[in-house]
Amino acid sequence: MTARCYGPDLARIHHAGFGAFAAAAAPGLIALLRQAGIRDGLVVELGCGTGIVARALTRAGYRVVGIDRSAAMLRIARRTAPDARFRRATLQRADLPRSRAVLAIGEPLAYVPPATLRPALLPTFRRIARALEPGGLLVFDLIVPAPRVTGVVRTWRTGPGWAVLSQAIEDRANRLLTREIVTFVGDRGRWRRRTERHVVALYTRREVVAWLRRAGFRTHTARAYGRAALLPQRLAFVARKRS
């Protein structure tokens, strides 16, 4: 099982079969920006994926810089949102431009890069705070630990010319969630099989709120972006940088 993250086949499947949530969440994200008085200017999207949210933001009048570590995701993003700018970088090391808002939708801040420890969010929040203008907005979501042992969760989905199977196992002791993912993509009459392993860190609401406050944010949490409800165990954080 390779440790790659969103190679070409999974990026294609994610865009075609799982992009509906990003599209549904975009109006709620734009509403949050406008409620904060942010009606224009630069928005940075961390873990931008295939550019679905970036497209909605540019159409709403924002300038957008999208950052992702998957080259395959970014190839699709440049076609999806041609008016946005995209850069390839890990979220822990990316240079963040001065901006009015930072978004990270789909728990990208919690992804654990291969051969590294679980991400330390306080330094990340401080880096984002330094890049944000006074009163700037940070919106992101994370997976929180399950209230009880959930065991192994297996799912599958199919679409035209593709299928994906995944198995998720929660390590409660180390607060990690590991997804083993197998994709099948039709290619000239044959099926190509690829595998990936994604590891995501789990964080409690209490510790995340405490880190945000230490980094200079006021925050509240939500279970949805507008009408787009988050999946179970997901929690959204809406953090405003203190002026």
Coordinates of C-alpha atoms in Angstrom, one line a residue:
M1 CA 0.0 0.0 0.0
T2 CA 1.6 3.2 -1.2
A3 CA 1.6 6.4 1.0
R4 CA 0.9 8.7 -2.0
C5 CA -1.9 11.1 -1.5
Y6 CA -4.3 11.7 -4.4
G7 CA -2.5 10.3 -7.4
P8 CA -4.1 10.8 -10.8
D9 CA -6.7 8.0 -10.5
L10 CA -7.9 9.0 -7.0
A11 CA -7.9 12.7 -8.0
R12 CA -10.1 12.0 -11.0
I13 CA -12.5 9.9 -8.8
H14 CA -12.6 12.5 -6.1
H15 CA -13.5 15.2 -8.5
A16 CA -16.2 13.2 -10.3
G17 CA -17.7 11.3 -7.4
F18 CA -17.0 13.4 -4.3
G19 CA -17.0 17.0 -5.5
A20 CA -20.7 17.5 -4.6
F21 CA -19.9 18.5 -1.0
A22 CA -17.5 21.2 -2.0
A23 CA -20.0 22.6 -4.5
A24 CA -22.7 22.5 -1.8
A25 CA -20.5 24.1 0.8
A26 CA -19.3 27.0 -1.4
P27 CA -22.4 29.2 -0.9
G28 CA -22.2 28.8 2.9
L29 CA -18.5 29.7 2.8
I30 CA -19.1 32.8 0.7
A31 CA -21.9 33.7 3.2
L32 CA -19.4 33.4 6.1
L33 CA -17.0 35.7 4.3
R34 CA -19.6 38.3 3.6
Q35 CA -21.0 38.2 7.2
A36 CA -17.4 39.0 8.2
G37 CA -17.4 42.0 5.9
I38 CA -15.1 40.3 3.4
R39 CA -16.7 41.0 0.0
D40 CA -13.5 41.1 -2.1
G41 CA -9.8 40.7 -1.9
L42 CA -7.5 37.6 -1.7
V43 CA -8.7 34.3 -0.2
V44 CA -6.1 31.5 0.3
E45 CA -7.5 27.9 0.1
L46 CA -5.3 25.3 1.7
G47 CA -5.8 21.8 0.4
C48 CA -7.8 23.2 -2.5
G49 CA -8.2 19.9 -4.2
T50 CA -9.7 20.1 -7.7
G51 CA -10.7 23.7 -7.5
I52 CA -14.5 23.5 -7.0
V53 CA -14.6 26.0 -4.1
A54 CA -12.0 28.2 -5.8
R55 CA -14.2 28.4 -8.9
A56 CA -17.2 29.5 -6.8
L57 CA -15.0 32.1 -5.0
T58 CA -13.7 33.6 -8.2
R59 CA -17.2 33.8 -9.6
A60 CA -18.2 35.7 -6.5
G61 CA -15.6 38.3 -7.1
Y62 CA -12.7 37.1 -4.9
R63 CA -9.1 36.6 -5.9
V64 CA -7.9 33.1 -5.0
V65 CA -4.7 31.3 -4.4
G66 CA -5.1 27.5 -4.0
I67 CA -2.4 25.4 -2.4
D68 CA -2.3 21.6 -2.5
R69 CA 0.4 18.9 -2.3
S70 CA -1.2 16.7 -5.0
A71 CA 0.0 17.5 -8.6
A72 CA -2.9 15.5 -10.0
M73 CA -5.4 17.5 -8.0
L74 CA -3.9 20.8 -9.2
R75 CA -4.0 19.7 -12.8
I76 CA -7.8 19.4 -12.5
A77 CA -8.1 22.5 -10.4
R78 CA -6.4 24.7 -13.1
R79 CA -9.1 23.5 -15.6
T80 CA -11.9 23.8 -13.1
A81 CA -11.1 27.3 -11.8
P82 CA -9.0 29.0 -14.6
D83 CA -9.3 32.5 -12.9
A84 CA -7.6 31.2 -9.7
R85 CA -3.9 30.8 -9.1
F86 CA -2.6 27.5 -7.8
R87 CA 0.7 26.4 -6.1
R88 CA 2.0 23.0 -5.1
A89 CA 3.3 22.8 -1.6
T90 CA 2.8 20.9 1.7
L91 CA 0.4 22.9 4.0
Q92 CA 3.0 22.8 6.8
R93 CA 5.6 24.6 4.7
A94 CA 3.7 26.7 2.2
D95 CA 4.5 30.4 2.1
L96 CA 1.2 32.2 2.8
P97 CA 0.5 35.5 1.1
R98 CA -1.1 38.4 2.9
S99 CA -4.9 37.7 2.6
R100 CA -8.3 38.5 3.9
A101 CA -9.3 34.9 4.5
V102 CA -7.9 31.4 4.6
L103 CA -10.1 28.3 4.0
A104 CA -9.2 24.6 4.5
I105 CA -12.2 22.4 3.7
G106 CA -12.2 18.6 3.9
E107 CA -9.8 18.3 6.9
P108 CA -6.6 19.0 5.0
L109 CA -4.9 20.6 8.0
A110 CA -5.0 17.2 9.8
Y111 CA -3.4 15.1 7.0
V112 CA -0.3 13.4 8.3
P113 CA 2.5 13.5 5.6
P114 CA 4.5 10.3 5.2
A115 CA 7.2 9.6 7.7
T116 CA 6.2 12.6 9.9
L117 CA 4.5 13.1 13.2
R118 CA 0.9 14.3 13.5
P119 CA 0.6 18.0 12.5
A120 CA 1.1 20.5 15.3
L121 CA -1.8 22.9 14.7
L122 CA -0.8 25.8 17.0
P123 CA 2.2 26.7 14.8
T124 CA 0.0 26.4 11.8
F125 CA -2.6 28.7 13.3
R126 CA 0.1 31.2 14.2
R127 CA 1.5 31.2 10.6
I128 CA -2.0 31.8 9.3
A129 CA -2.6 34.6 11.8
R130 CA 0.5 36.3 10.6
A131 CA -0.6 36.1 7.0
L132 CA -4.2 37.4 7.7
E133 CA -5.1 41.0 7.7
P134 CA -6.6 42.3 11.0
G135 CA -10.1 41.0 11.2
G136 CA -9.3 38.2 8.7
L137 CA -11.2 35.0 8.7
L138 CA -10.0 31.4 9.0
V139 CA -12.5 28.6 8.2
F140 CA -11.6 24.9 8.4
D141 CA -12.9 21.6 9.5
L142 CA -11.4 18.6 11.3
I143 CA -12.3 15.1 12.4
V144 CA -13.0 14.7 16.1
P145 CA -12.6 11.4 18.0
A146 CA -15.6 9.2 18.1
P147 CA -17.4 9.0 21.4
R148 CA -17.0 5.2 21.4
V149 CA -15.0 2.6 19.5
T150 CA -16.3 2.4 15.9
G151 CA -14.2 -0.5 14.6
V152 CA -13.5 -0.8 10.9
V153 CA -15.7 1.2 8.5
R154 CA -15.8 0.0 4.9
T155 CA -17.3 1.9 2.0
W156 CA -17.5 1.8 -1.7
R157 CA -18.7 3.9 -4.6
T158 CA -18.8 3.5 -8.4
G159 CA -19.2 5.8 -11.4
P160 CA -18.7 5.7 -15.2
G161 CA -15.4 4.0 -15.7
W162 CA -14.3 3.9 -12.0
A163 CA -14.8 2.3 -8.6
V164 CA -13.3 3.1 -5.2
L165 CA -13.2 1.0 -2.1
S166 CA -12.0 2.3 1.3
Q167 CA -11.4 1.0 4.8
A168 CA -11.1 3.4 7.7
I169 CA -9.6 2.4 11.1
E170 CA -9.5 4.7 14.1
D171 CA -6.5 4.4 16.4
R172 CA -7.9 5.8 19.6
A173 CA -4.6 5.6 21.6
N174 CA -2.7 7.7 19.1
R175 CA -5.7 9.7 17.8
L176 CA -5.2 8.8 14.2
L177 CA -7.5 7.6 11.4
T178 CA -6.0 5.5 8.7
R179 CA -7.8 5.1 5.4
E180 CA -6.8 2.2 3.0
I181 CA -8.1 3.1 -0.4
V182 CA -8.2 1.0 -3.6
T183 CA -9.2 2.5 -6.9
F184 CA -10.1 0.8 -10.2
V185 CA -10.2 2.9 -13.4
G186 CA -11.1 1.7 -16.9
D187 CA -8.3 2.3 -19.4
R188 CA -8.6 1.1 -23.0
G189 CA -10.7 -1.9 -22.2
R190 CA -8.8 -2.9 -19.1
W191 CA -9.1 -2.0 -15.4
R192 CA -6.1 -0.3 -13.6
R193 CA -5.8 -0.9 -9.9
R194 CA -4.1 1.6 -7.6
T195 CA -3.8 1.8 -3.8
E196 CA -3.2 4.7 -1.4
R197 CA -3.0 5.1 2.4
H198 CA -4.2 8.3 4.0
V199 CA -3.5 9.1 7.7
V200 CA -5.5 11.8 9.4
A201 CA -5.0 13.1 12.9
L202 CA -7.9 13.6 15.2
Y203 CA -8.3 16.6 17.5
T204 CA -10.8 17.5 20.2
R205 CA -12.9 20.6 20.0
R206 CA -11.5 21.9 23.3
E207 CA -7.8 21.7 22.3
V208 CA -8.4 23.3 18.9
V209 CA -10.3 26.2 20.4
A210 CA -7.6 26.7 22.9
W211 CA -4.9 26.8 20.2
L212 CA -6.9 29.2 18.1
R213 CA -7.2 31.6 21.1
R214 CA -3.5 31.4 21.8
A215 CA -2.8 32.2 18.1
G216 CA -5.0 35.4 18.3
F217 CA -8.4 34.2 17.1
R218 CA -12.0 34.4 18.4
T219 CA -13.8 31.3 17.3
H220 CA -17.0 29.3 17.1
T221 CA -17.9 25.9 15.7
A222 CA -20.5 24.6 13.3
R223 CA -21.8 21.3 11.9
A224 CA -22.5 22.7 8.4
Y225 CA -21.4 25.2 5.8
G226 CA -24.7 26.8 5.1
R227 CA -27.0 24.0 4.0
A228 CA -24.1 21.6 3.5
A229 CA -24.0 19.4 6.6
L230 CA -20.7 17.9 7.6
L231 CA -20.2 14.2 7.8
P232 CA -20.4 12.6 11.3
Q233 CA -17.3 13.3 13.5
R234 CA -16.5 16.4 11.4
L235 CA -16.5 19.8 13.1
A236 CA -16.1 23.2 11.4
F237 CA -14.2 26.1 13.1
V238 CA -14.9 29.7 12.1
A239 CA -12.1 31.8 13.5
R240 CA -11.8 35.6 13.3
K241 CA -8.4 37.2 13.8
R242 CA -8.5 39.8 16.5
S243 CA -8.0 43.4 15.2

